Short mmCIF file of C-alpha atoms in Angstrom, two decimals:
data_model
loop_
_atom_site.label_atom_id
_atom_site.label_comp_id
_atom_site.label_asym_id
_atom_site.label_seq_id
_atom_site.Cartn_x
_atom_site.Cartn_y
_atom_site.Cartn_z
CA MET A 14 -37.51 6.27 -9.37
CA GLY A 15 -36.93 2.71 -8.12
CA GLU A 16 -33.52 1.13 -7.87
CA ARG A 17 -32.58 -1.64 -10.30
CA PRO A 18 -31.99 -4.90 -8.42
CA VAL A 19 -28.34 -5.82 -8.15
CA VAL A 20 -26.61 -8.94 -6.98
CA THR A 21 -24.96 -8.45 -3.61
CA PRO A 22 -21.20 -8.62 -4.35
CA SER A 23 -20.36 -10.72 -1.30
CA ALA A 24 -23.53 -12.84 -1.27
CA GLY A 25 -23.03 -16.57 -1.28
CA ILE A 26 -19.40 -16.66 -0.19
CA THR A 27 -17.73 -17.03 3.19
CA PRO A 28 -15.28 -14.60 4.81
CA VAL A 29 -12.52 -17.18 4.26
CA GLN A 30 -13.29 -17.17 0.53
CA GLN A 31 -13.22 -13.38 0.56
CA MET A 32 -9.77 -13.60 2.17
CA LEU A 33 -8.57 -16.03 -0.50
CA ALA A 34 -9.86 -13.76 -3.27
CA SER A 35 -8.21 -10.67 -1.78
CA GLY A 36 -4.97 -12.54 -1.09
CA THR A 37 -4.78 -13.68 -4.71
CA GLY A 38 -5.43 -10.13 -5.88
CA ALA A 39 -2.73 -8.83 -3.55
CA LEU A 40 -0.13 -11.22 -4.95
CA LEU A 41 -0.98 -10.41 -8.58
CA THR A 42 -0.93 -6.66 -7.88
CA SER A 43 2.51 -6.95 -6.27
CA VAL A 44 3.86 -8.93 -9.22
CA PHE A 45 2.55 -6.27 -11.59
CA VAL A 46 3.62 -3.11 -9.71
CA THR A 47 6.95 -4.11 -8.14
CA PRO A 48 9.02 -3.85 -11.38
CA LEU A 49 7.89 -0.23 -11.75
CA ASP A 50 9.09 0.61 -8.25
CA VAL A 51 12.37 -1.29 -8.59
CA VAL A 52 13.14 0.74 -11.72
CA LYS A 53 12.17 3.95 -9.89
CA ILE A 54 14.52 3.13 -7.01
CA ARG A 55 17.36 2.23 -9.36
CA LEU A 56 16.97 5.53 -11.20
CA GLN A 57 16.97 7.40 -7.88
CA ALA A 58 20.08 5.50 -6.78
CA GLN A 59 22.08 7.17 -9.53
CA GLN A 60 21.45 10.55 -7.92
CA THR A 61 21.34 9.73 -4.19
CA PRO A 62 24.48 8.11 -2.73
CA PHE A 63 24.68 5.96 0.39
CA TYR A 64 24.91 7.94 3.64
CA GLN A 65 27.87 7.62 5.94
CA GLY A 66 25.88 6.62 9.00
CA ARG A 67 26.32 5.34 12.55
CA THR A 68 24.22 2.20 12.66
CA LEU A 69 25.67 -0.90 14.29
CA THR A 70 29.30 0.10 13.79
CA ASP A 71 31.11 3.16 12.48
CA ASN A 72 31.88 3.68 8.80
CA ILE A 73 28.81 1.83 7.52
CA HIS A 74 27.29 3.24 4.35
CA TRP A 75 23.50 3.06 4.27
CA LYS A 76 20.48 4.43 2.50
CA CYS A 77 16.87 4.64 3.66
CA PHE A 78 14.22 4.68 0.95
CA LEU A 79 10.56 3.95 0.34
CA TYR A 80 9.66 0.73 -1.44
CA CYS A 81 6.13 0.17 -2.78
CA ASN A 82 4.82 -3.17 -4.01
CA GLY A 83 1.46 -1.76 -5.09
CA LEU A 84 -0.21 -2.61 -1.79
CA MET A 85 1.79 -0.83 0.91
CA ASP A 86 4.73 1.54 1.27
CA HIS A 87 7.64 0.04 3.19
CA ILE A 88 10.74 1.63 4.65
CA TYR A 89 13.74 -0.28 3.31
CA VAL A 90 17.20 0.27 4.80
CA CYS A 91 20.03 -0.80 2.53
CA GLN A 92 23.51 -1.09 3.99
CA TYR A 93 26.44 -1.00 1.61
CA GLY A 94 27.70 -4.55 1.25
CA ALA A 95 24.37 -6.11 2.24
CA SER A 96 22.23 -8.27 -0.04
CA CYS A 97 20.10 -5.34 -1.23
CA THR A 98 23.19 -3.58 -2.60
CA SER A 99 23.25 -5.86 -5.64
CA TRP A 100 19.94 -4.49 -6.89
CA TYR A 101 19.89 -1.04 -5.28
CA LYS A 102 23.29 0.23 -6.38
CA THR A 103 25.10 -1.21 -9.38
CA PRO A 104 27.56 0.37 -11.85
CA THR A 105 24.97 0.31 -14.66
CA HIS A 106 23.90 3.76 -15.82
CA PHE A 107 20.31 4.28 -16.98
CA SER A 108 19.17 7.08 -19.26
CA GLY A 109 15.48 6.62 -18.52
CA THR A 110 12.69 4.24 -17.46
CA LEU A 111 12.60 2.16 -20.64
CA ASP A 112 16.40 2.00 -20.76
CA ALA A 113 16.41 0.79 -17.13
CA PHE A 114 13.91 -2.00 -17.91
CA VAL A 115 16.00 -3.17 -20.88
CA LYS A 116 19.39 -3.03 -19.13
CA ILE A 117 18.21 -4.65 -15.89
CA THR A 118 16.57 -7.49 -17.81
CA ARG A 119 19.54 -7.98 -20.13
CA ASN A 120 22.38 -7.62 -17.60
CA GLU A 121 20.87 -8.94 -14.38
CA GLY A 122 18.02 -11.17 -15.48
CA VAL A 123 14.25 -10.77 -15.38
CA ARG A 124 14.08 -11.81 -11.72
CA SER A 125 15.90 -8.60 -10.71
CA LEU A 126 12.75 -6.65 -11.55
CA TRP A 127 11.12 -8.29 -8.52
CA SER A 128 14.07 -7.81 -6.15
CA GLY A 129 13.13 -7.08 -2.56
CA LEU A 130 9.51 -8.22 -3.00
CA PRO A 131 9.23 -11.31 -0.70
CA PRO A 132 9.99 -9.54 2.64
CA THR A 133 7.38 -6.85 1.98
CA LEU A 134 4.63 -9.36 1.16
CA VAL A 135 4.75 -10.62 4.75
CA MET A 136 3.07 -7.35 5.77
CA ALA A 137 1.31 -6.26 2.60
CA VAL A 138 -0.75 -9.39 1.86
CA PRO A 139 -2.27 -9.71 5.39
CA ALA A 140 -2.99 -5.97 5.43
CA THR A 141 -4.80 -6.22 2.08
CA VAL A 142 -6.75 -9.30 3.17
CA ILE A 143 -7.90 -7.52 6.35
CA TYR A 144 -8.78 -4.36 4.42
CA PHE A 145 -10.83 -5.89 1.60
CA THR A 146 -12.60 -8.47 3.74
CA CYS A 147 -13.51 -5.86 6.36
CA TYR A 148 -14.81 -3.53 3.65
CA ASP A 149 -17.22 -6.13 2.26
CA GLN A 150 -18.34 -7.19 5.73
CA LEU A 151 -18.88 -3.60 6.92
CA ARG A 152 -20.66 -2.54 3.73
CA ASP A 153 -23.06 -5.48 3.91
CA LEU A 154 -23.60 -4.97 7.64
CA LEU A 155 -24.48 -1.30 7.16
CA ARG A 156 -26.64 -1.88 4.10
CA TYR A 157 -28.36 -5.20 4.81
CA GLY A 158 -27.83 -5.81 8.54
CA MET A 159 -28.61 -2.32 9.83
CA GLY A 160 -30.83 -1.12 6.97
CA PHE A 161 -28.87 2.01 6.01
CA GLN A 162 -29.24 3.16 2.41
CA GLY A 163 -27.41 5.68 0.27
CA ASN A 164 -24.23 6.24 -1.69
CA TYR A 165 -22.32 7.14 1.47
CA ILE A 166 -22.24 3.49 2.65
CA PRO A 167 -19.11 2.57 0.62
CA LEU A 168 -17.43 5.79 1.78
CA VAL A 169 -17.97 4.96 5.47
CA ALA A 170 -17.16 1.26 5.10
CA GLY A 171 -14.02 1.99 3.07
CA GLY A 172 -12.71 4.52 5.56
CA LEU A 173 -13.36 2.29 8.58
CA ALA A 174 -11.88 -0.79 6.91
CA ARG A 175 -8.66 1.04 6.06
CA LEU A 176 -8.47 2.54 9.55
CA GLY A 177 -8.67 -0.95 11.05
CA ALA A 178 -6.07 -2.41 8.68
CA VAL A 179 -3.60 0.45 9.27
CA SER A 180 -4.04 0.21 13.04
CA VAL A 181 -3.33 -3.54 13.04
CA ILE A 182 -0.34 -3.43 10.66
CA SER A 183 1.35 -0.20 11.81
CA PRO A 184 3.11 -1.70 14.89
CA LEU A 185 4.16 -4.76 12.87
CA GLU A 186 5.68 -2.56 10.16
CA LEU A 187 7.59 -0.61 12.82
CA VAL A 188 8.91 -3.91 14.21
CA ARG A 189 9.94 -5.01 10.72
CA THR A 190 11.84 -1.75 10.18
CA LYS A 191 13.68 -2.17 13.50
CA MET A 192 14.69 -5.74 12.66
CA GLN A 193 15.79 -4.86 9.14
CA SER A 194 17.71 -1.69 10.01
CA ARG A 195 19.49 -2.90 13.14
CA LYS A 196 19.84 -6.61 12.25
CA LEU A 197 18.21 -7.62 15.54
CA THR A 198 17.47 -11.18 16.61
CA TYR A 199 14.00 -11.92 18.00
CA SER A 200 15.28 -11.85 21.59
CA GLU A 201 17.05 -8.52 20.99
CA LEU A 202 13.94 -7.19 19.29
CA ARG A 203 11.82 -8.08 22.34
CA VAL A 204 14.21 -6.17 24.61
CA CYS A 205 14.22 -3.22 22.18
CA ILE A 206 10.41 -3.05 22.09
CA ARG A 207 10.12 -3.32 25.88
CA SER A 208 12.64 -0.51 26.28
CA SER A 209 10.77 1.67 23.77
CA VAL A 210 7.42 1.03 25.47
CA ALA A 211 8.87 1.70 28.93
CA GLN A 212 10.39 4.97 27.73
CA ASP A 213 7.67 6.35 25.45
CA GLY A 214 4.56 4.28 26.26
CA TRP A 215 2.53 1.83 24.17
CA LEU A 216 1.61 4.55 21.68
CA SER A 217 5.24 4.56 20.51
CA LEU A 218 4.44 1.34 18.63
CA TRP A 219 2.06 3.35 16.44
CA ARG A 220 4.62 6.02 15.57
CA GLY A 221 3.92 7.21 12.04
CA TRP A 222 0.30 6.06 12.28
CA GLY A 223 -1.10 9.60 11.96
CA PRO A 224 0.31 10.53 8.52
CA THR A 225 -0.58 7.05 7.21
CA VAL A 226 -4.18 7.38 8.38
CA LEU A 227 -4.47 10.91 6.98
CA ARG A 228 -3.56 9.60 3.53
CA ASP A 229 -4.98 6.07 3.48
CA VAL A 230 -8.37 6.61 5.13
CA PRO A 231 -9.51 9.48 2.82
CA PHE A 232 -8.03 7.58 -0.15
CA SER A 233 -10.00 4.44 0.70
CA ALA A 234 -13.22 6.32 1.42
CA LEU A 235 -13.02 8.17 -1.91
CA TYR A 236 -11.89 5.05 -3.76
CA TRP A 237 -14.81 2.85 -2.69
CA PHE A 238 -17.34 5.68 -3.04
CA ASN A 239 -16.28 6.31 -6.65
CA TYR A 240 -15.76 2.63 -7.43
CA GLU A 241 -19.30 1.64 -6.47
CA LEU A 242 -20.75 4.62 -8.38
CA VAL A 243 -18.73 3.98 -11.56
CA LYS A 244 -19.36 0.24 -11.38
CA ALA A 245 -23.13 0.75 -11.01
CA HIS A 246 -23.12 3.23 -13.90
CA LEU A 247 -21.24 0.81 -16.17
CA CYS A 248 -23.51 -2.08 -15.18
CA ASP A 249 -26.52 0.07 -16.12
CA GLN A 250 -24.89 1.12 -19.38
CA TYR A 251 -24.15 -2.47 -20.42
CA ASN A 252 -27.38 -3.82 -18.88
CA VAL A 253 -25.75 -6.44 -16.63
CA SER A 254 -26.68 -7.26 -13.03
CA GLN A 255 -23.14 -8.18 -11.97
CA ALA A 256 -19.90 -6.44 -12.88
CA THR A 257 -17.71 -8.21 -15.42
CA PHE A 258 -13.90 -8.31 -15.17
CA SER A 259 -13.56 -5.40 -17.61
CA ILE A 260 -16.14 -3.29 -15.75
CA SER A 261 -14.37 -3.87 -12.42
CA PHE A 262 -11.00 -3.11 -14.03
CA THR A 263 -12.22 0.17 -15.57
CA ALA A 264 -14.05 1.28 -12.41
CA GLY A 265 -11.00 0.44 -10.30
CA ALA A 266 -8.62 2.42 -12.53
CA ILE A 267 -10.88 5.50 -12.63
CA SER A 268 -11.63 5.55 -8.91
CA GLY A 269 -8.00 4.85 -8.02
CA ALA A 270 -6.79 7.74 -10.18
CA VAL A 271 -9.32 10.17 -8.67
CA ALA A 272 -8.50 9.16 -5.09
CA ALA A 273 -4.74 9.36 -5.81
CA ILE A 274 -5.02 12.92 -7.15
CA VAL A 275 -7.20 14.21 -4.30
CA THR A 276 -5.04 12.71 -1.55
CA LEU A 277 -1.66 13.50 -3.16
CA PRO A 278 -0.68 16.22 -0.60
CA PHE A 279 -1.12 13.68 2.21
CA ASP A 280 0.97 11.18 0.24
CA VAL A 281 3.82 13.70 -0.05
CA VAL A 282 3.71 14.34 3.71
CA LYS A 283 3.45 10.65 4.56
CA THR A 284 6.42 9.77 2.36
CA ARG A 285 8.61 12.44 3.98
CA ARG A 286 7.50 11.40 7.48
CA GLN A 287 8.08 7.67 6.84
CA ILE A 288 11.60 8.23 5.55
CA GLN A 289 12.33 10.57 8.47
CA LEU A 290 11.21 7.91 10.97
CA GLY A 291 13.15 5.22 9.11
CA GLU A 292 16.35 7.25 9.26
CA MET A 293 15.85 7.90 12.99
CA GLU A 294 15.37 4.18 13.61
CA THR A 295 18.48 3.37 11.59
CA LEU A 296 20.65 5.88 13.45
CA GLY A 297 19.16 4.88 16.79
CA VAL A 298 17.98 8.43 17.45
CA PRO A 299 15.16 8.63 20.03
CA VAL A 300 12.03 10.29 18.65
CA LYS A 301 10.93 12.59 21.44
CA ASN A 302 8.93 15.26 19.64
CA PRO A 303 8.15 14.08 16.11
CA THR A 304 7.27 16.72 13.56
CA SER A 305 3.51 16.90 13.12
CA THR A 306 1.82 16.24 9.80
CA TRP A 307 0.47 19.78 9.57
CA HIS A 308 3.90 21.24 10.39
CA ILE A 309 5.47 19.22 7.55
CA MET A 310 2.69 20.34 5.21
CA ARG A 311 3.20 23.99 6.12
CA GLY A 312 6.94 23.58 5.59
CA ILE A 313 6.42 22.11 2.13
CA TRP A 314 4.02 24.92 1.26
CA ALA A 315 6.55 27.54 2.44
CA GLU A 316 9.36 25.90 0.43
CA SER A 317 7.61 25.08 -2.83
CA GLY A 318 4.04 26.36 -2.67
CA TYR A 319 1.15 24.20 -3.83
CA ARG A 320 3.41 22.52 -6.40
CA GLY A 321 5.38 20.94 -3.56
CA LEU A 322 2.23 19.35 -2.14
CA PHE A 323 1.42 17.84 -5.54
CA ALA A 324 4.94 16.68 -6.35
CA GLY A 325 5.07 13.31 -8.08
CA PHE A 326 1.56 13.72 -9.48
CA LEU A 327 2.08 11.73 -12.71
CA PRO A 328 4.19 8.86 -11.26
CA ARG A 329 1.65 8.32 -8.46
CA VAL A 330 -1.33 8.21 -10.81
CA ILE A 331 0.51 5.94 -13.26
CA LYS A 332 1.29 3.52 -10.43
CA VAL A 333 -1.91 3.72 -8.37
CA ALA A 334 -4.51 3.53 -11.16
CA PRO A 335 -3.36 0.20 -12.68
CA ALA A 336 -2.61 -1.25 -9.22
CA CYS A 337 -6.17 -0.49 -8.10
CA ALA A 338 -7.55 -1.87 -11.37
CA VAL A 339 -5.64 -5.16 -11.10
CA MET A 340 -6.43 -5.59 -7.41
CA ILE A 341 -10.17 -4.95 -7.55
CA SER A 342 -10.82 -6.83 -10.80
CA THR A 343 -8.94 -9.88 -9.50
CA TYR A 344 -10.78 -9.65 -6.20
CA GLU A 345 -14.20 -9.39 -7.85
CA PHE A 346 -13.33 -12.24 -10.23
CA GLY A 347 -12.31 -14.38 -7.26
CA LYS A 348 -15.59 -13.67 -5.47
CA ILE A 349 -17.62 -14.57 -8.57
CA PHE A 350 -15.60 -17.78 -8.90
CA PHE A 351 -16.41 -18.78 -5.31
CA GLN A 352 -20.06 -17.79 -5.72
CA LYS A 353 -20.42 -20.11 -8.71
CA MET A 354 -18.51 -22.89 -6.96
CA ASN A 355 -20.78 -22.66 -3.90
CA LEU A 356 -23.90 -22.54 -6.08
CA ASP A 357 -22.83 -25.63 -8.03
CA ARG A 358 -22.12 -27.45 -4.78
CA GLU A 359 -25.60 -26.59 -3.44
CA GLN A 360 -27.26 -27.74 -6.67
CA ARG A 361 -25.40 -31.06 -6.60
CA ALA A 362 -26.41 -31.55 -2.97
CA CYS A 363 -30.06 -31.12 -3.92
#
């Protein structure tokens, strides 16, 4: 049975236009998802007090937590009395998610729902641009440049694209955590990095890379594999050659939910490992023999069984599915916009 001809998703646009489309999608996804995570952190803050830590000076209260803007997870270190305290720990008591939305908006203003977003975008937007642009380029190279065919192409391209993005961003995220937790200047940061490299080698800059790759690479491979399949199925069902916004949105939500469920154990491990590394950086504790991913996973299994590895199932799916839907539908819409713009320009030139 012959394949129905489809329009190549990235045909007729430049890599720069792909970057613009993915960057726009990244910003919109962050604007959509961040309020959900701010509310989550504020609810957690009621139960988890600031630690009495030894950071820059004695008697400094601090808390290390994971902040997600829908694109990346970031370690955020909040010191009592610092700027983040105003939105991380306030006297307001929340009885639930909806109550938190209402009280934050009413008492602190709507802008508080996007507190802490700008610093994380410095890493998240470039990472997303690299990831999505590389995926399209790799997929087209494998399919049209090298002549490979089959449903496995998106799986391979998605995994490789995420691997590249994580490898590029991982040292930068570690640098950001050092600067934010220890309040280092750029000159002090340079000395700190040189000391770390001299002591532990260049690989120390990729500390935490393993757990991130074990979650993000399988997630991306599964996500793109399912996305292309669901999108093609919906295009066939509605008899269109190119995915509409609603088709991309639906396919993104479904594939994101599936990938989130399958890779949830790795997400649990990665979250625990990231916070562990963040706390070590904050306390200035040298990481000589970091706990391996499999050791953490075995520990969780011994403590809580399989339920521990799938902890946070519903919150993760609720957050990941719409984030994936918004990101991919905006990205596809942006590519179609640039395709039409380039086509109109060519027709006017003729």
